[in-house]
mmCIF file of C-alpha atoms in Angstrom:
data_model
loop_
_atom_site.group_PDB
_atom_site.id
_atom_site.type_symbol
_atom_site.label_atom_id
_atom_site.label_comp_id
_atom_site.label_asym_id
_atom_site.label_seq_id
_atom_site.Cartn_x
_atom_site.Cartn_y
_atom_site.Cartn_z
ATOM 1 C CA MET A 3 -12.337 3.245 -7.964
ATOM 2 C CA THR A 4 -12.748 6.574 -6.217
ATOM 3 C CA LEU A 5 -10.825 9.776 -6.876
ATOM 4 C CA SER A 6 -8.951 9.371 -3.614
ATOM 5 C CA SER A 7 -7.925 5.850 -4.658
ATOM 6 C CA LEU A 8 -6.549 7.224 -7.930
ATOM 7 C CA GLU A 9 -4.695 9.946 -6.108
ATOM 8 C CA ARG A 10 -3.312 7.364 -3.728
ATOM 9 C CA LEU A 11 -2.160 5.144 -6.595
ATOM 10 C CA GLY A 12 -0.590 8.147 -8.334
ATOM 11 C CA ALA A 13 1.329 9.007 -5.194
ATOM 12 C CA ALA A 14 2.321 5.369 -4.824
ATOM 13 C CA ALA A 15 3.623 5.330 -8.410
ATOM 14 C CA ALA A 16 5.757 8.369 -7.760
ATOM 15 C CA GLU A 17 7.042 6.755 -4.587
ATOM 16 C CA ALA A 18 7.830 3.557 -6.504
ATOM 17 C CA ASP A 19 10.012 5.408 -8.999
ATOM 18 C CA GLU A 20 11.736 7.255 -6.182
ATOM 19 C CA ALA A 21 12.255 4.006 -4.306
ATOM 20 C CA PHE A 22 14.622 2.610 -6.959
ATOM 21 C CA GLN A 23 18.295 3.180 -6.414
ATOM 22 C CA MET A 24 18.989 4.061 -10.060
ATOM 23 C CA ASP A 25 17.130 5.642 -12.963
ATOM 24 C CA GLU A 26 15.898 3.661 -15.955
ATOM 25 C CA ASP A 27 18.728 4.568 -18.335
ATOM 26 C CA THR A 28 21.427 3.650 -15.839
ATOM 27 C CA PHE A 29 19.572 0.429 -15.102
ATOM 28 C CA ARG A 30 19.401 -0.509 -18.788
ATOM 29 C CA VAL A 31 23.157 -0.165 -19.187
ATOM 30 C CA PHE A 32 23.852 -2.076 -15.987
ATOM 31 C CA TYR A 33 21.364 -4.798 -16.897
ATOM 32 C CA GLU A 34 22.842 -5.308 -20.356
ATOM 33 C CA ARG A 35 26.245 -5.886 -18.768
ATOM 34 C CA THR A 36 25.175 -8.158 -15.946
ATOM 35 C CA SER A 37 21.979 -10.032 -16.798
ATOM 36 C CA ARG A 38 23.568 -12.920 -18.705
ATOM 37 C CA PRO A 39 26.243 -13.733 -16.104
ATOM 38 C CA VAL A 40 23.631 -13.495 -13.356
ATOM 39 C CA TRP A 41 21.272 -15.762 -15.271
ATOM 40 C CA ALA A 42 24.092 -18.231 -15.916
ATOM 41 C CA TYR A 43 24.929 -18.274 -12.213
ATOM 42 C CA LEU A 44 21.297 -18.699 -11.164
ATOM 43 C CA SER A 45 20.735 -21.371 -13.752
ATOM 44 C CA ARG A 46 23.781 -23.382 -12.670
ATOM 45 C CA ALA A 47 23.230 -22.819 -8.961
ATOM 46 C CA THR A 48 19.598 -23.921 -9.011
ATOM 47 C CA GLY A 49 19.983 -26.478 -11.791
ATOM 48 C CA ASP A 50 16.755 -25.175 -13.310
ATOM 49 C CA PRO A 51 16.793 -22.606 -16.136
ATOM 50 C CA ARG A 52 13.090 -21.805 -15.652
ATOM 51 C CA GLN A 53 13.637 -21.059 -12.019
ATOM 52 C CA ALA A 54 16.597 -18.922 -13.036
ATOM 53 C CA ASP A 55 14.207 -16.787 -15.120
ATOM 54 C CA ASP A 56 12.044 -16.065 -12.063
ATOM 55 C CA LEU A 57 14.991 -15.497 -9.779
ATOM 56 C CA LEU A 58 16.567 -13.123 -12.293
ATOM 57 C CA GLN A 59 13.560 -10.808 -12.098
ATOM 58 C CA GLU A 60 13.508 -11.081 -8.315
ATOM 59 C CA THR A 61 17.243 -10.390 -8.093
ATOM 60 C CA TYR A 62 16.975 -7.155 -10.063
ATOM 61 C CA TYR A 63 13.855 -6.102 -8.201
ATOM 62 C CA ARG A 64 15.588 -6.508 -4.851
ATOM 63 C CA PHE A 65 18.640 -4.779 -6.249
ATOM 64 C CA LEU A 66 16.578 -1.798 -7.390
ATOM 65 C CA ARG A 67 14.728 -1.568 -4.084
ATOM 66 C CA ALA A 68 17.864 -1.927 -1.980
ATOM 67 C CA THR A 69 18.582 0.970 0.329
ATOM 68 C CA ALA A 70 22.330 0.454 0.026
ATOM 69 C CA THR A 71 23.826 2.292 -2.939
ATOM 70 C CA PRO A 72 27.094 0.662 -4.008
ATOM 71 C CA ALA A 73 29.630 3.238 -5.095
ATOM 72 C CA ASP A 74 30.930 1.779 -8.345
ATOM 73 C CA GLU A 75 30.217 -0.823 -11.001
ATOM 74 C CA ALA A 76 32.284 -3.541 -9.321
ATOM 75 C CA HIS A 77 30.476 -3.085 -6.023
ATOM 76 C CA ARG A 78 27.122 -3.059 -7.785
ATOM 77 C CA ARG A 79 27.940 -6.316 -9.537
ATOM 78 C CA ASN A 80 29.124 -7.839 -6.304
ATOM 79 C CA TYR A 81 25.984 -6.691 -4.533
ATOM 80 C CA LEU A 82 23.859 -8.160 -7.308
ATOM 81 C CA PHE A 83 25.526 -11.554 -6.959
ATOM 82 C CA ARG A 84 25.072 -11.423 -3.216
ATOM 83 C CA ILE A 85 21.330 -10.942 -3.721
ATOM 84 C CA ALA A 86 21.276 -13.761 -6.269
ATOM 85 C CA THR A 87 23.134 -16.050 -3.874
ATOM 86 C CA ASN A 88 20.708 -15.302 -1.059
ATOM 87 C CA LEU A 89 17.797 -16.058 -3.343
ATOM 88 C CA VAL A 90 19.351 -19.353 -4.369
ATOM 89 C CA HIS A 91 19.862 -20.256 -0.708
ATOM 90 C CA ASP A 92 16.241 -19.376 0.082
ATOM 91 C CA THR A 93 15.068 -21.465 -2.840
ATOM 92 C CA ARG A 94 17.140 -24.422 -1.685
ATOM 93 C CA ARG A 95 15.762 -24.126 1.803
ATOM 94 C CA HIS A 96 12.169 -23.885 0.649
ATOM 95 C CA ALA A 97 12.144 -26.507 -2.051
ATOM 96 C CA ARG A 98 14.721 -28.903 -0.614
ATOM 97 C CA LEU A 99 16.437 -28.436 -3.925
ATOM 98 C CA GLU A 100 19.674 -29.989 -2.822
ATOM 99 C CA ALA A 101 18.220 -33.472 -2.852
ATOM 100 C CA VAL A 102 16.617 -32.885 -6.220
ATOM 101 C CA GLN A 103 19.839 -31.566 -7.685
ATOM 102 C CA LEU A 104 21.719 -34.712 -6.836
ATOM 103 C CA GLN A 105 19.207 -36.635 -8.912
ATOM 104 C CA ASP A 106 18.801 -34.220 -11.766
ATOM 105 C CA GLY A 107 22.342 -32.994 -11.801
ATOM 106 C CA PHE A 108 23.938 -29.692 -12.574
ATOM 107 C CA GLU A 109 22.261 -29.126 -15.905
ATOM 108 C CA PRO A 110 24.548 -28.027 -18.682
ATOM 109 C CA ALA A 111 23.150 -25.613 -21.206
ATOM 110 C CA ASP A 112 21.898 -27.274 -24.358
ATOM 111 C CA PRO A 113 25.046 -28.570 -26.062
ATOM 112 C CA ARG A 114 23.478 -28.454 -29.519
ATOM 113 C CA HIS A 115 24.056 -24.722 -29.753
ATOM 114 C CA GLY A 116 27.124 -24.713 -31.899
ATOM 115 C CA ASP A 117 29.455 -26.672 -29.628
ATOM 116 C CA THR A 118 31.696 -29.341 -30.991
ATOM 117 C CA ALA A 119 31.086 -32.930 -29.909
ATOM 118 C CA ALA A 120 34.161 -32.820 -27.694
ATOM 119 C CA GLY A 121 33.034 -29.561 -26.142
ATOM 120 C CA ALA A 122 29.565 -30.961 -25.506
ATOM 121 C CA ALA A 123 31.019 -34.079 -23.894
ATOM 122 C CA ARG A 124 33.250 -31.945 -21.708
ATOM 123 C CA ARG A 125 30.268 -29.919 -20.592
ATOM 124 C CA VAL A 126 28.320 -33.033 -19.711
ATOM 125 C CA ASP A 127 31.304 -34.301 -17.698
ATOM 126 C CA LEU A 128 31.504 -30.989 -15.902
ATOM 127 C CA ALA A 129 27.771 -31.080 -15.207
ATOM 128 C CA ARG A 130 28.013 -34.536 -13.686
ATOM 129 C CA ALA A 131 31.013 -33.591 -11.604
ATOM 130 C CA MET A 132 29.374 -30.388 -10.368
ATOM 131 C CA ALA A 133 26.244 -32.310 -9.427
ATOM 132 C CA ARG A 134 28.310 -34.374 -7.001
ATOM 133 C CA LEU A 135 29.537 -31.304 -5.139
ATOM 134 C CA LYS A 136 27.835 -29.611 -2.232
ATOM 135 C CA PRO A 137 25.820 -26.503 -3.181
ATOM 136 C CA ARG A 138 28.283 -24.227 -1.419
ATOM 137 C CA GLU A 139 31.182 -25.782 -3.284
ATOM 138 C CA ARG A 140 29.387 -25.201 -6.562
ATOM 139 C CA ASP A 141 28.753 -21.574 -5.642
ATOM 140 C CA LEU A 142 32.365 -21.093 -4.619
ATOM 141 C CA LEU A 143 33.793 -22.580 -7.787
ATOM 142 C CA TRP A 144 31.377 -20.779 -10.060
ATOM 143 C CA LEU A 145 31.992 -17.404 -8.495
ATOM 144 C CA ALA A 146 35.749 -17.883 -8.385
ATOM 145 C CA TYR A 147 36.487 -19.450 -11.740
ATOM 146 C CA ALA A 148 33.476 -18.838 -13.993
ATOM 147 C CA GLN A 149 32.688 -15.396 -12.677
ATOM 148 C CA GLY A 150 36.232 -14.396 -11.740
ATOM 149 C CA SER A 151 35.225 -12.914 -8.380
ATOM 150 C CA SER A 152 37.873 -12.087 -5.794
ATOM 151 C CA HIS A 153 38.022 -13.882 -2.461
ATOM 152 C CA LYS A 154 36.483 -10.860 -0.746
ATOM 153 C CA GLU A 155 33.639 -10.724 -3.243
ATOM 154 C CA ILE A 156 32.985 -14.441 -2.816
ATOM 155 C CA ALA A 157 33.029 -14.067 0.957
ATOM 156 C CA ASP A 158 30.541 -11.203 0.748
ATOM 157 C CA ALA A 159 28.278 -13.078 -1.616
ATOM 158 C CA LEU A 160 28.266 -16.319 0.337
ATOM 159 C CA GLY A 161 28.378 -14.850 3.826
ATOM 160 C CA LEU A 162 31.743 -16.437 4.673
ATOM 161 C CA LYS A 163 34.974 -15.105 6.110
ATOM 162 C CA THR A 164 37.432 -13.911 3.495
ATOM 163 C CA ALA A 165 40.254 -15.775 5.219
ATOM 164 C CA SER A 166 38.435 -19.096 4.840
ATOM 165 C CA ILE A 167 37.768 -18.774 1.105
ATOM 166 C CA LYS A 168 41.197 -19.934 -0.002
ATOM 167 C CA LEU A 169 40.976 -23.238 1.848
ATOM 168 C CA LEU A 170 37.336 -23.865 0.943
ATOM 169 C CA LEU A 171 38.088 -23.106 -2.677
ATOM 170 C CA PHE A 172 41.070 -25.415 -2.646
ATOM 171 C CA ARG A 173 38.999 -28.288 -1.260
ATOM 172 C CA ALA A 174 36.146 -27.681 -3.672
ATOM 173 C CA ARG A 175 38.552 -27.515 -6.599
ATOM 174 C CA ARG A 176 40.230 -30.756 -5.522
ATOM 175 C CA ARG A 177 36.891 -32.516 -5.328
ATOM 176 C CA LEU A 178 35.738 -31.203 -8.686
ATOM 177 C CA ALA A 179 39.014 -32.178 -10.321
ATOM 178 C CA THR A 180 38.673 -35.653 -8.842
ATOM 179 C CA PHE A 181 35.115 -36.018 -10.103
ATOM 180 C CA MET A 182 36.169 -34.718 -13.521
ATOM 181 C CA GLY A 183 38.817 -37.400 -13.644
ATOM 182 C CA GLY A 184 41.808 -35.107 -13.328
ATOM 183 C CA GLY A 185 42.479 -35.619 -9.661
ATOM 184 C CA ALA A 186 45.193 -38.172 -10.182
ATOM 185 C CA ARG A 187 47.464 -35.710 -11.897
ATOM 186 C CA MET X 29 40.130 -37.237 5.021
ATOM 187 C CA LYS X 30 40.326 -33.604 3.950
ATOM 188 C CA PRO X 31 43.260 -32.794 1.657
ATOM 189 C CA THR X 32 46.064 -30.617 2.969
ATOM 190 C CA MET X 33 46.207 -27.318 1.146
ATOM 191 C CA VAL X 34 49.076 -26.988 -1.271
ATOM 192 C CA GLU X 35 49.720 -23.678 -2.998
ATOM 193 C CA CYS X 36 51.729 -22.409 -5.898
ATOM 194 C CA PRO X 37 52.816 -18.761 -6.088
ATOM 195 C CA ARG X 38 51.796 -18.647 -9.763
ATOM 196 C CA GLU X 39 48.143 -19.662 -9.213
ATOM 197 C CA SER X 40 46.703 -16.235 -9.964
ATOM 198 C CA GLU X 41 48.909 -15.903 -13.035
ATOM 199 C CA VAL X 42 47.581 -19.229 -14.311
ATOM 200 C CA PHE X 43 43.999 -18.239 -13.662
ATOM 201 C CA GLU X 44 44.492 -14.969 -15.513
ATOM 202 C CA ALA X 45 46.018 -16.851 -18.423
ATOM 203 C CA VAL X 46 42.933 -19.103 -18.551
ATOM 204 C CA ALA X 47 40.540 -16.174 -18.179
ATOM 205 C CA PHE X 48 42.171 -14.204 -21.000
ATOM 206 C CA ASP X 49 42.734 -17.221 -23.213
ATOM 207 C CA ARG X 50 46.530 -17.090 -22.956
ATOM 208 C CA VAL X 51 47.176 -20.599 -21.606
ATOM 209 C CA HIS X 52 50.105 -21.022 -23.989
ATOM 210 C CA ASP X 53 51.970 -18.380 -21.927
ATOM 211 C CA VAL X 54 52.067 -20.739 -18.931
ATOM 212 C CA ARG X 55 52.211 -24.061 -20.737
ATOM 213 C CA ASP X 56 55.696 -24.911 -19.473
ATOM 214 C CA HIS X 57 54.702 -24.225 -15.888
ATOM 215 C CA LEU X 58 51.519 -26.308 -16.225
ATOM 216 C CA ALA X 59 53.575 -29.264 -17.354
ATOM 217 C CA GLU X 60 55.542 -29.288 -14.125
ATOM 218 C CA CYS X 61 53.033 -27.960 -11.526
ATOM 219 C CA ALA X 62 50.111 -30.234 -10.631
ATOM 220 C CA ILE X 63 48.369 -27.506 -8.602
ATOM 221 C CA CYS X 64 48.336 -25.046 -11.477
ATOM 222 C CA ALA X 65 47.410 -27.744 -13.967
ATOM 223 C CA GLU X 66 44.382 -28.529 -11.814
ATOM 224 C CA ILE X 67 43.456 -24.849 -11.649
ATOM 225 C CA ALA X 68 43.777 -24.594 -15.415
ATOM 226 C CA ASP X 69 41.551 -27.649 -15.892
ATOM 227 C CA VAL X 70 38.839 -26.542 -13.495
ATOM 228 C CA ALA X 71 38.937 -22.880 -14.425
ATOM 229 C CA GLY X 72 39.036 -23.688 -18.130
ATOM 230 C CA ALA X 73 35.996 -25.938 -17.888
ATOM 231 C CA LEU X 74 34.042 -23.478 -15.793
ATOM 232 C CA ARG X 75 34.952 -20.501 -17.959
ATOM 233 C CA ALA X 76 33.832 -22.426 -21.043
ATOM 234 C CA GLU X 77 30.572 -23.377 -19.330
ATOM 235 C CA HIS X 78 30.062 -19.779 -18.256
ATOM 236 C CA ALA X 79 30.636 -18.490 -21.773
ATOM 237 C CA ALA X 80 28.260 -21.076 -23.239
ATOM 238 C CA ALA X 81 25.604 -20.329 -20.615
ATOM 239 C CA CYS X 82 25.852 -16.597 -21.287
ATOM 240 C CA ARG X 83 25.505 -17.214 -25.020
ATOM 241 C CA GLU X 84 22.461 -19.385 -24.548
ATOM 242 C CA ALA X 85 20.779 -17.286 -21.860
ATOM 243 C CA HIS X 86 17.396 -15.952 -22.962
ATOM 244 C CA VAL X 87 17.073 -13.065 -20.581
ATOM 245 C CA PRO X 88 14.140 -10.655 -20.787
ATOM 246 C CA SER X 89 14.825 -7.155 -22.034
ATOM 247 C CA ALA X 90 15.928 -4.468 -19.605
ATOM 248 C CA GLY X 91 12.706 -2.569 -20.357
ATOM 249 C CA ALA X 92 10.553 -5.554 -19.412
ATOM 250 C CA VAL X 93 12.424 -6.113 -16.156
ATOM 251 C CA TRP X 94 12.201 -2.411 -15.314
ATOM 252 C CA TRP X 95 8.479 -2.296 -16.132
ATOM 253 C CA ARG X 96 7.690 -5.348 -13.990
ATOM 254 C CA ALA X 97 9.729 -3.924 -11.133
ATOM 255 C CA THR X 98 7.873 -0.604 -11.404
ATOM 256 C CA VAL X 99 4.454 -2.268 -11.419
ATOM 257 C CA ARG X 100 5.366 -4.370 -8.401
ATOM 258 C CA ALA X 101 6.828 -1.418 -6.514
ATOM 259 C CA ARG X 102 3.645 0.579 -7.180
ATOM 260 C CA ALA X 103 1.448 -2.249 -5.964
ATOM 261 C CA GLU X 104 3.538 -2.622 -2.826
ATOM 262 C CA ALA X 105 3.524 1.128 -2.227
ATOM 263 C CA ALA X 106 -0.270 1.260 -2.632
ATOM 264 C CA GLN X 107 -0.641 -1.657 -0.250
ATOM 265 C CA THR X 108 1.599 0.049 2.288
ATOM 266 C CA VAL X 109 -0.437 3.248 2.037
ATOM 267 C CA SER X 110 -3.792 1.497 2.399
ATOM 268 C CA LYS X 111 -2.762 -0.734 5.308
ATOM 269 C CA PRO X 112 -3.257 1.864 8.116
ATOM 270 C CA ILE X 113 -6.628 2.855 6.629
ATOM 271 C CA THR X 114 -7.723 -0.775 6.560
ATOM 272 C CA ILE X 115 -6.623 -1.243 10.154
ATOM 273 C CA LEU X 116 -8.537 1.892 11.229
ATOM 274 C CA GLN X 117 -11.629 0.710 9.403
ATOM 275 C CA GLY X 118 -11.376 -2.640 11.140
ATOM 276 C CA VAL X 119 -10.989 -0.970 14.538
ATOM 277 C CA ALA X 120 -14.001 1.245 13.812
ATOM 278 C CA GLY X 121 -16.055 -1.800 12.860
ATOM 279 C CA ALA X 122 -15.031 -3.591 16.031
ATOM 280 C CA CYS X 123 -15.934 -0.494 18.095
ATOM 281 C CA GLY X 124 -19.361 -0.432 16.426
ATOM 282 C CA VAL X 125 -19.984 -4.039 17.317
ATOM 283 C CA GLY X 126 -18.794 -3.439 20.896
ATOM 284 C CA LEU X 127 -21.089 -0.440 21.223
ATOM 285 C CA ALA X 128 -24.019 -2.455 19.901
ATOM 286 C CA VAL X 129 -23.371 -5.191 22.440
ATOM 287 C CA ALA X 130 -23.138 -2.639 25.250
ATOM 288 C CA VAL X 131 -26.406 -1.023 24.230
ATOM 289 C CA ALA X 132 -28.050 -4.436 23.961
ATOM 290 C CA SER X 133 -26.980 -5.361 27.476
ATOM 291 C CA LEU X 134 -28.284 -2.027 28.804
ATOM 292 C CA VAL X 135 -31.643 -2.573 27.129
ATOM 293 C CA TRP X 136 -31.796 -6.117 28.494
ATOM 294 C CA ARG X 137 -31.225 -4.817 32.023
ATOM 295 C CA SER X 138 -33.847 -2.100 31.504
ATOM 296 C CA LEU X 139 -36.385 -4.704 30.398
ATOM 297 C CA HIS X 140 -35.775 -6.691 33.584
ATOM 298 C CA PHE X 141 -36.164 -3.525 35.576
ATOM 299 C CA PHE X 142 -39.463 -2.758 33.895
ATOM 300 C CA ASP X 143 -40.662 -6.363 34.477
ATOM 301 C CA SER X 144 -40.094 -5.859 38.191
ATOM 302 C CA ALA X 145 -41.735 -2.508 37.979
ATOM 303 C CA ALA X 146 -44.759 -4.078 36.314
ATOM 304 C CA GLY X 147 -45.108 -6.579 39.191
ATOM 305 C CA PHE X 148 -44.763 -3.815 41.662
ATOM 306 C CA VAL X 149 -47.384 -1.817 39.825
ATOM 307 C CA ALA X 150 -49.747 -4.802 39.840
ATOM 308 C CA ARG X 151 -49.502 -4.893 43.589
ATOM 309 C CA LEU X 152 -50.099 -1.206 43.792
ATOM 310 C CA GLU X 153 -53.203 -0.968 41.634
ATOM 311 C CA GLU X 154 -54.054 2.354 42.974
ATOM 312 C CA ARG X 155 -51.098 3.752 40.989
ATOM 313 C CA ARG X 156 -52.345 2.345 37.681
ATOM 314 C CA ASP X 157 -52.257 5.689 35.936
ATOM 315 C CA GLU X 158 -48.561 6.120 36.626
ATOM 316 C CA ILE X 159 -47.890 2.599 35.368
ATOM 317 C CA ALA X 160 -49.732 3.346 32.153
ATOM 318 C CA THR X 161 -47.578 6.407 31.663
ATOM 319 C CA ALA X 162 -44.371 4.387 32.231
ATOM 320 C CA SER X 163 -45.470 1.715 29.737
ATOM 321 C CA ALA X 164 -46.136 4.345 27.120
ATOM 322 C CA LEU X 165 -42.651 5.679 27.769
ATOM 323 C CA ILE X 166 -41.112 2.244 27.212
ATOM 324 C CA VAL X 167 -42.934 1.779 23.935
ATOM 325 C CA GLN X 168 -42.017 5.263 22.838
ATOM 326 C CA HIS X 169 -38.257 4.920 23.515
ATOM 327 C CA GLY X 170 -37.889 1.175 23.056
ATOM 328 C CA VAL X 171 -38.726 1.089 19.358
ATOM 329 C CA PRO X 172 -35.926 3.451 18.255
ATOM 330 C CA ILE X 173 -33.445 1.558 20.452
ATOM 331 C CA VAL X 174 -34.425 -1.773 18.951
ATOM 332 C CA LEU X 175 -34.216 -0.304 15.446
ATOM 333 C CA ALA X 176 -30.770 1.139 16.164
ATOM 334 C CA LEU X 177 -29.595 -2.221 17.464
ATOM 335 C CA ALA X 178 -30.893 -4.055 14.402
ATOM 336 C CA ALA X 179 -29.144 -1.555 12.136
ATOM 337 C CA CYS X 180 -25.879 -2.075 14.023
ATOM 338 C CA PHE X 181 -26.101 -5.837 13.734
ATOM 339 C CA VAL X 182 -26.811 -5.638 9.997
ATOM 340 C CA LEU X 183 -24.287 -2.934 9.180
ATOM 341 C CA ALA X 184 -21.369 -4.083 11.347
ATOM 342 C CA PRO X 185 -20.604 -7.260 9.308
ATOM 343 C CA VAL X 186 -20.945 -5.294 6.063
ATOM 344 C CA ALA X 187 -18.568 -2.604 7.352
ATOM 345 C CA LEU X 188 -16.115 -5.272 8.503
ATOM 346 C CA TYR X 189 -16.276 -6.981 5.111
ATOM 347 C CA PHE X 190 -15.405 -3.794 3.260
ATOM 348 C CA ALA X 191 -12.739 -2.916 5.791
ATOM 349 C CA LEU X 192 -10.923 -6.230 5.695
ATOM 350 C CA ALA X 193 -11.431 -7.280 2.075
ATOM 351 C CA ASP X 194 -8.507 -6.762 -0.352
ATOM 352 C CA GLU X 195 -9.218 -4.174 -3.025
#
């Protein structure tokens, strides 16, 4: 490696640090708050915890390199989930994951980790019911009820109109409740 | 058939109760409202799944994610910087090859010209001395041209290889 190559790499390193939208300390705090929910979303949306690991890294990388600088924590979180959602959509497109998911199902996390038998059974029921939904319905329900996102945030993340979220969410919820066995109520 | 949307004005209140583990606050309402009972069921199950997934998530440390992102950003930045240089090197290589071909075609035409000249000289034997001088000239200037051409043909692929190969 020549001196000019080293100089070039040094300049590139400086550029790389400058290219991130936040410094390391701010990132650490933000990551500690958001990484687990993002991983949970990726894991449930893809149905593959290992893929969620890869997508988690990619999500934060794209977040750090993004030119847009969300003003506050809520916007940053929302932006992060939008990136994660786009990645999940790309993955589905590339790997034809939707067909695979119907076979493998919406994988629940390992129920041996301290859950009661009833809790574990409930999670398996939920997993089976979620596996019967369309990917977009899963995303909608997860963002709305697991993540607690507002309709606007869901619309931003999924690329839908805010006005349509209420109806889509209602239909998805109805279907999930039916599949969970509570639809007759 | 798609279900007709039915709403309850207390939906958000029910969801908040589920989210903050205060379902007992809305228990009476849940008993009489099927919509809100459904929301409580679905939201409760998903919140529980979310909590369990977050507990069980084995995410890498923030430092590791930051470090990987930095390494990747550096690599991409270096690649971006070197791309124009690589393109220029490729163009230079292509120009070299083009020049070599042009020179080769010129030499080829010159050789044909000198062939004709040789025939002409044979017919004009009385000008043998001049012909001898011209032949000496060809030998004198032809050798460096041929050497230059050979060098171009050998060096151009090597230059192209270094120009287009990834570092």
